[in-house]
């Protein structure tokens, strides 16, 4: 049976992990390679690295990091953040990443999705989207959720799928950081609307939130950062909990 | 086994580097190459592949690798698209394959999400590549086309249909899943291949 995936997300700046992380066994908690290995050993199914380096000249540290992670990691990983061209993607995939995630650049230039899918295959193109629910509808935001676009979420996801995105990573800005659970109503609607895998993001606070997003939200995978980084939730326990709740997981 | 000459066929179809890294993690160095002579002389050959079938076949034809691969006598391991190209044909762009496995690669019907992406279980395990692996172990898949169960199937997985997770015929081995991305189980499968 296809397992539901648990995906820790690591923020990267200048090739280093950003958040204050308290892994006791790590020599260097800022080293993405050490952290990636630790997560893989705990049973993470995939990892996402989100590059938040502001400037474009800082690309080399990221590529070096991707190559080092690829050498040690025996599970798949995705790299996102600031990717805006086929050349960016080519470099990151050649360095050893399995998938790339695009967000703002795809909104500015939807043709980018088509180009990437044709050149590298849909399987490596993750369309990440940040959206906020207003009174009427869900609206897509740019630049890490700072700039509203006026684009309706569901229209955008259907277009992304039609253009060849292989997977959707949906972050609800209403839920992100609240620790009150994922946006399960919207997730369930998206999951039934599209025919590609859906990763839920934003709102994880406890183990039940994960169970709910797989059952009520019909998500294929769930992504979280702080609950894993600060060890509020341990992946082996989380997976055991999910299995006890009849959710298929890889143990 | 460490001084074997293992060649990973590098034909510009996907992330071949990750196969090389996976072998390094089990202490094996391998060479990436598209050179007919090097591939012919290798002790073992790995034939990976990610991407689109027709385009990948074209890349193989450019160097005559489409003629070479079916003639190889040493153990050959096809991975993902590599396995699908080893079959007779693929529904993807109606592509003619290498014909090593006399079976057609089909598109998943849209009864569930496609691609089949993530960790799924392998069962009905047979043969040297998989006989050390526990049934229902999880391995990592990403694919939109599948090879039906046939007389050369040595592992099965269920998603929409029961399909071939692994094939074997004589010296030709193949995995639909990615052993290089399948955690400890994947590394054990690669070790088994190296030990053949």
PDB file of N, CA and C in Angstrom, chain A residues 61-121:
ATOM      1  N   UNK A  61      26.948  28.388  -2.674  1.00  0.00           N
ATOM      2  CA  UNK A  61      26.820  27.631  -1.417  1.00  0.00           C
ATOM      3  C   UNK A  61      25.650  26.647  -1.450  1.00  0.00           C
ATOM      4  N   UNK A  62      24.561  27.042  -2.101  1.00  0.00           N
ATOM      5  CA  UNK A  62      23.411  26.140  -2.180  1.00  0.00           C
ATOM      6  C   UNK A  62      23.755  24.896  -2.996  1.00  0.00           C
ATOM      7  N   UNK A  63      24.399  25.109  -4.146  1.00  0.00           N
ATOM      8  CA  UNK A  63      24.743  23.963  -4.993  1.00  0.00           C
ATOM      9  C   UNK A  63      25.719  23.026  -4.294  1.00  0.00           C
ATOM     10  N   UNK A  64      26.667  23.609  -3.567  1.00  0.00           N
ATOM     11  CA  UNK A  64      27.602  22.775  -2.796  1.00  0.00           C
ATOM     12  C   UNK A  64      26.857  21.949  -1.768  1.00  0.00           C
ATOM     13  N   UNK A  65      25.880  22.592  -1.112  1.00  0.00           N
ATOM     14  CA  UNK A  65      25.098  21.892  -0.097  1.00  0.00           C
ATOM     15  C   UNK A  65      24.311  20.748  -0.734  1.00  0.00           C
ATOM     16  N   UNK A  66      23.678  21.018  -1.887  1.00  0.00           N
ATOM     17  CA  UNK A  66      22.877  19.992  -2.565  1.00  0.00           C
ATOM     18  C   UNK A  66      23.756  18.782  -2.885  1.00  0.00           C
ATOM     19  N   UNK A  67      24.944  19.035  -3.377  1.00  0.00           N
ATOM     20  CA  UNK A  67      25.847  17.925  -3.729  1.00  0.00           C
ATOM     21  C   UNK A  67      26.220  17.117  -2.495  1.00  0.00           C
ATOM     22  N   UNK A  68      26.496  17.800  -1.392  1.00  0.00           N
ATOM     23  CA  UNK A  68      26.877  17.079  -0.168  1.00  0.00           C
ATOM     24  C   UNK A  68      25.702  16.282   0.389  1.00  0.00           C
ATOM     25  N   UNK A  69      24.518  16.874   0.350  1.00  0.00           N
ATOM     26  CA  UNK A  69      23.326  16.161   0.837  1.00  0.00           C
ATOM     27  C   UNK A  69      23.095  14.921  -0.027  1.00  0.00           C
ATOM     28  N   UNK A  70      23.217  15.086  -1.342  1.00  0.00           N
ATOM     29  CA  UNK A  70      22.973  13.962  -2.259  1.00  0.00           C
ATOM     30  C   UNK A  70      23.929  12.809  -1.983  1.00  0.00           C
ATOM     31  N   UNK A  71      25.140  13.127  -1.553  1.00  0.00           N
ATOM     32  CA  UNK A  71      26.112  12.061  -1.278  1.00  0.00           C
ATOM     33  C   UNK A  71      25.721  11.223  -0.070  1.00  0.00           C
ATOM     34  N   UNK A  72      25.161  11.868   0.948  1.00  0.00           N
ATOM     35  CA  UNK A  72      24.901  11.116   2.192  1.00  0.00           C
ATOM     36  C   UNK A  72      23.460  10.611   2.323  1.00  0.00           C
ATOM     37  N   UNK A  73      22.520  11.255   1.634  1.00  0.00           N
ATOM     38  CA  UNK A  73      21.105  10.971   1.885  1.00  0.00           C
ATOM     39  C   UNK A  73      20.610   9.828   1.004  1.00  0.00           C
ATOM     40  N   UNK A  74      19.945   8.828   1.628  1.00  0.00           N
ATOM     41  CA  UNK A  74      19.434   7.725   0.805  1.00  0.00           C
ATOM     42  C   UNK A  74      17.910   7.770   0.634  1.00  0.00           C
ATOM     43  N   UNK A  75      17.339   8.955   0.835  1.00  0.00           N
ATOM     44  CA  UNK A  75      15.920   9.171   0.534  1.00  0.00           C
ATOM     45  C   UNK A  75      15.821  10.393  -0.389  1.00  0.00           C
ATOM     46  N   UNK A  76      14.680  10.584  -1.053  1.00  0.00           N
ATOM     47  CA  UNK A  76      14.579  11.695  -2.008  1.00  0.00           C
ATOM     48  C   UNK A  76      14.524  13.055  -1.320  1.00  0.00           C
ATOM     49  N   UNK A  77      14.984  14.081  -2.019  1.00  0.00           N
ATOM     50  CA  UNK A  77      14.840  15.435  -1.486  1.00  0.00           C
ATOM     51  C   UNK A  77      14.570  16.463  -2.577  1.00  0.00           C
ATOM     52  N   UNK A  78      13.866  17.503  -2.148  1.00  0.00           N
ATOM     53  CA  UNK A  78      13.423  18.589  -3.025  1.00  0.00           C
ATOM     54  C   UNK A  78      14.129  19.870  -2.620  1.00  0.00           C
ATOM     55  N   UNK A  79      14.480  20.689  -3.596  1.00  0.00           N
ATOM     56  CA  UNK A  79      15.094  21.983  -3.308  1.00  0.00           C
ATOM     57  C   UNK A  79      14.220  23.082  -3.890  1.00  0.00           C
ATOM     58  N   UNK A  80      13.908  24.093  -3.079  1.00  0.00           N
ATOM     59  CA  UNK A  80      13.100  25.220  -3.548  1.00  0.00           C
ATOM     60  C   UNK A  80      13.674  26.533  -3.071  1.00  0.00           C
ATOM     61  N   UNK A  81      13.123  27.615  -3.594  1.00  0.00           N
ATOM     62  CA  UNK A  81      13.551  28.948  -3.179  1.00  0.00           C
ATOM     63  C   UNK A  81      14.359  29.642  -4.246  1.00  0.00           C
ATOM     64  N   UNK A  82      13.794  30.674  -4.819  1.00  0.00           N
ATOM     65  CA  UNK A  82      14.540  31.508  -5.779  1.00  0.00           C
ATOM     66  C   UNK A  82      14.846  30.859  -7.116  1.00  0.00           C
ATOM     67  N   UNK A  83      14.151  29.785  -7.446  1.00  0.00           N
ATOM     68  CA  UNK A  83      14.397  29.121  -8.731  1.00  0.00           C
ATOM     69  C   UNK A  83      13.529  29.779  -9.798  1.00  0.00           C
ATOM     70  N   UNK A  84      14.168  30.300 -10.860  1.00  0.00           N
ATOM     71  CA  UNK A  84      13.358  31.019 -11.842  1.00  0.00           C
ATOM     72  C   UNK A  84      13.657  30.651 -13.287  1.00  0.00           C
ATOM     73  N   UNK A  85      14.542  29.691 -13.525  1.00  0.00           N
ATOM     74  CA  UNK A  85      14.851  29.352 -14.919  1.00  0.00           C
ATOM     75  C   UNK A  85      15.198  27.874 -15.059  1.00  0.00           C
ATOM     76  N   UNK A  86      15.189  27.417 -16.322  1.00  0.00           N
ATOM     77  CA  UNK A  86      15.599  26.047 -16.627  1.00  0.00           C
ATOM     78  C   UNK A  86      17.041  25.796 -16.203  1.00  0.00           C
ATOM     79  N   UNK A  87      17.887  26.825 -16.351  1.00  0.00           N
ATOM     80  CA  UNK A  87      19.289  26.659 -15.976  1.00  0.00           C
ATOM     81  C   UNK A  87      19.449  26.446 -14.477  1.00  0.00           C
ATOM     82  N   UNK A  88      18.689  27.213 -13.678  1.00  0.00           N
ATOM     83  CA  UNK A  88      18.718  27.002 -12.223  1.00  0.00           C
ATOM     84  C   UNK A  88      18.401  25.549 -11.908  1.00  0.00           C
ATOM     85  N   UNK A  89      17.340  25.051 -12.546  1.00  0.00           N
ATOM     86  CA  UNK A  89      16.868  23.699 -12.259  1.00  0.00           C
ATOM     87  C   UNK A  89      17.908  22.673 -12.702  1.00  0.00           C
ATOM     88  N   UNK A  90      18.479  22.896 -13.883  1.00  0.00           N
ATOM     89  CA  UNK A  90      19.488  21.984 -14.409  1.00  0.00           C
ATOM     90  C   UNK A  90      20.638  21.841 -13.412  1.00  0.00           C
ATOM     91  N   UNK A  91      21.098  22.976 -12.889  1.00  0.00           N
ATOM     92  CA  UNK A  91      22.227  22.952 -11.934  1.00  0.00           C
ATOM     93  C   UNK A  91      21.863  22.194 -10.654  1.00  0.00           C
ATOM     94  N   UNK A  92      20.661  22.444 -10.148  1.00  0.00           N
ATOM     95  CA  UNK A  92      20.267  21.824  -8.879  1.00  0.00           C
ATOM     96  C   UNK A  92      20.058  20.318  -9.057  1.00  0.00           C
ATOM     97  N   UNK A  93      19.450  19.922 -10.163  1.00  0.00           N
ATOM     98  CA  UNK A  93      19.247  18.485 -10.408  1.00  0.00           C
ATOM     99  C   UNK A  93      20.584  17.791 -10.655  1.00  0.00           C
ATOM    100  N   UNK A  94      21.469  18.449 -11.414  1.00  0.00           N
ATOM    101  CA  UNK A  94      22.784  17.843 -11.667  1.00  0.00           C
ATOM    102  C   UNK A  94      23.581  17.711 -10.385  1.00  0.00           C
ATOM    103  N   UNK A  95      23.387  18.644  -9.446  1.00  0.00           N
ATOM    104  CA  UNK A  95      24.080  18.549  -8.161  1.00  0.00           C
ATOM    105  C   UNK A  95      23.545  17.370  -7.341  1.00  0.00           C
ATOM    106  N   UNK A  96      22.356  16.863  -7.699  1.00  0.00           N
ATOM    107  CA  UNK A  96      21.880  15.639  -7.049  1.00  0.00           C
ATOM    108  C   UNK A  96      20.504  15.697  -6.420  1.00  0.00           C
ATOM    109  N   UNK A  97      19.798  16.833  -6.544  1.00  0.00           N
ATOM    110  CA  UNK A  97      18.439  16.895  -5.990  1.00  0.00           C
ATOM    111  C   UNK A  97      17.507  16.029  -6.846  1.00  0.00           C
ATOM    112  N   UNK A  98      16.437  15.527  -6.234  1.00  0.00           N
ATOM    113  CA  UNK A  98      15.485  14.703  -6.982  1.00  0.00           C
ATOM    114  C   UNK A  98      14.372  15.537  -7.587  1.00  0.00           C
ATOM    115  N   UNK A  99      13.984  16.597  -6.886  1.00  0.00           N
ATOM    116  CA  UNK A  99      12.902  17.446  -7.375  1.00  0.00           C
ATOM    117  C   UNK A  99      13.233  18.892  -7.051  1.00  0.00           C
ATOM    118  N   UNK A 100      12.582  19.789  -7.730  1.00  0.00           N
ATOM    119  CA  UNK A 100      12.701  21.208  -7.408  1.00  0.00           C
ATOM    120  C   UNK A 100      11.299  21.746  -7.145  1.00  0.00           C
ATOM    121  N   UNK A 101      11.228  22.785  -6.325  1.00  0.00           N
ATOM    122  CA  UNK A 101       9.939  23.432  -6.077  1.00  0.00           C
ATOM    123  C   UNK A 101      10.000  24.864  -6.582  1.00  0.00           C
ATOM    124  N   UNK A 102       8.973  25.251  -7.324  1.00  0.00           N
ATOM    125  CA  UNK A 102       8.885  26.640  -7.783  1.00  0.00           C
ATOM    126  C   UNK A 102       7.607  27.248  -7.229  1.00  0.00           C
ATOM    127  N   UNK A 103       7.647  28.578  -7.011  1.00  0.00           N
ATOM    128  CA  UNK A 103       6.503  29.246  -6.411  1.00  0.00           C
ATOM    129  C   UNK A 103       6.263  30.575  -7.122  1.00  0.00           C
ATOM    130  N   UNK A 104       6.891  31.650  -6.627  1.00  0.00           N
ATOM    131  CA  UNK A 104       6.662  32.984  -7.199  1.00  0.00           C
ATOM    132  C   UNK A 104       7.003  33.044  -8.689  1.00  0.00           C
ATOM    133  N   UNK A 105       8.113  32.404  -9.075  1.00  0.00           N
ATOM    134  CA  UNK A 105       8.542  32.487 -10.477  1.00  0.00           C
ATOM    135  C   UNK A 105       7.511  31.854 -11.405  1.00  0.00           C
ATOM    136  N   UNK A 106       6.800  30.843 -10.923  1.00  0.00           N
ATOM    137  CA  UNK A 106       5.768  30.204 -11.746  1.00  0.00           C
ATOM    138  C   UNK A 106       4.541  31.097 -11.883  1.00  0.00           C
ATOM    139  N   UNK A 107       4.270  31.881 -10.828  1.00  0.00           N
ATOM    140  CA  UNK A 107       3.125  32.800 -10.902  1.00  0.00           C
ATOM    141  C   UNK A 107       3.445  33.919 -11.894  1.00  0.00           C
ATOM    142  N   UNK A 108       4.677  34.428 -11.811  1.00  0.00           N
ATOM    143  CA  UNK A 108       5.082  35.490 -12.740  1.00  0.00           C
ATOM    144  C   UNK A 108       5.151  34.978 -14.168  1.00  0.00           C
ATOM    145  N   UNK A 109       5.567  33.705 -14.324  1.00  0.00           N
ATOM    146  CA  UNK A 109       5.750  33.142 -15.666  1.00  0.00           C
ATOM    147  C   UNK A 109       5.262  31.688 -15.677  1.00  0.00           C
ATOM    148  N   UNK A 110       3.954  31.486 -15.841  1.00  0.00           N
ATOM    149  CA  UNK A 110       3.399  30.127 -15.777  1.00  0.00           C
ATOM    150  C   UNK A 110       4.012  29.176 -16.815  1.00  0.00           C
ATOM    151  N   UNK A 111       4.511  29.751 -17.916  1.00  0.00           N
ATOM    152  CA  UNK A 111       5.138  28.943 -18.960  1.00  0.00           C
ATOM    153  C   UNK A 111       6.343  28.165 -18.412  1.00  0.00           C
ATOM    154  N   UNK A 112       6.939  28.689 -17.342  1.00  0.00           N
ATOM    155  CA  UNK A 112       8.081  28.008 -16.718  1.00  0.00           C
ATOM    156  C   UNK A 112       7.720  26.567 -16.310  1.00  0.00           C
ATOM    157  N   UNK A 113       6.502  26.377 -15.825  1.00  0.00           N
ATOM    158  CA  UNK A 113       6.078  25.021 -15.425  1.00  0.00           C
ATOM    159  C   UNK A 113       6.137  24.091 -16.636  1.00  0.00           C
ATOM    160  N   UNK A 114       5.583  24.572 -17.743  1.00  0.00           N
ATOM    161  CA  UNK A 114       5.551  23.774 -18.979  1.00  0.00           C
ATOM    162  C   UNK A 114       6.968  23.436 -19.443  1.00  0.00           C
ATOM    163  N   UNK A 115       7.816  24.466 -19.444  1.00  0.00           N
ATOM    164  CA  UNK A 115       9.200  24.258 -19.908  1.00  0.00           C
ATOM    165  C   UNK A 115       9.921  23.232 -19.041  1.00  0.00           C
ATOM    166  N   UNK A 116       9.767  23.359 -17.722  1.00  0.00           N
ATOM    167  CA  UNK A 116      10.462  22.448 -16.805  1.00  0.00           C
ATOM    168  C   UNK A 116       9.926  21.028 -16.950  1.00  0.00           C
ATOM    169  N   UNK A 117       8.607  20.902 -17.077  1.00  0.00           N
ATOM    170  CA  UNK A 117       8.016  19.564 -17.203  1.00  0.00           C
ATOM    171  C   UNK A 117       8.489  18.895 -18.490  1.00  0.00           C
ATOM    172  N   UNK A 118       8.561  19.673 -19.568  1.00  0.00           N
ATOM    173  CA  UNK A 118       9.003  19.096 -20.841  1.00  0.00           C
ATOM    174  C   UNK A 118      10.467  18.714 -20.813  1.00  0.00           C
ATOM    175  N   UNK A 119      11.265  19.549 -20.165  1.00  0.00           N
ATOM    176  CA  UNK A 119      12.697  19.293 -20.210  1.00  0.00           C
ATOM    177  C   UNK A 119      13.150  18.258 -19.180  1.00  0.00           C
ATOM    178  N   UNK A 120      12.590  18.312 -17.982  1.00  0.00           N
ATOM    179  CA  UNK A 120      13.093  17.434 -16.915  1.00  0.00           C
ATOM    180  C   UNK A 120      12.096  16.369 -16.474  1.00  0.00           C
ATOM    181  N   UNK A 121      10.857  16.455 -16.951  1.00  0.00           N
ATOM    182  CA  UNK A 121       9.829  15.498 -16.548  1.00  0.00           C
ATOM    183  C   UNK A 121       9.002  16.034 -15.392  1.00  0.00           C
TER     184      UNK A 121
END
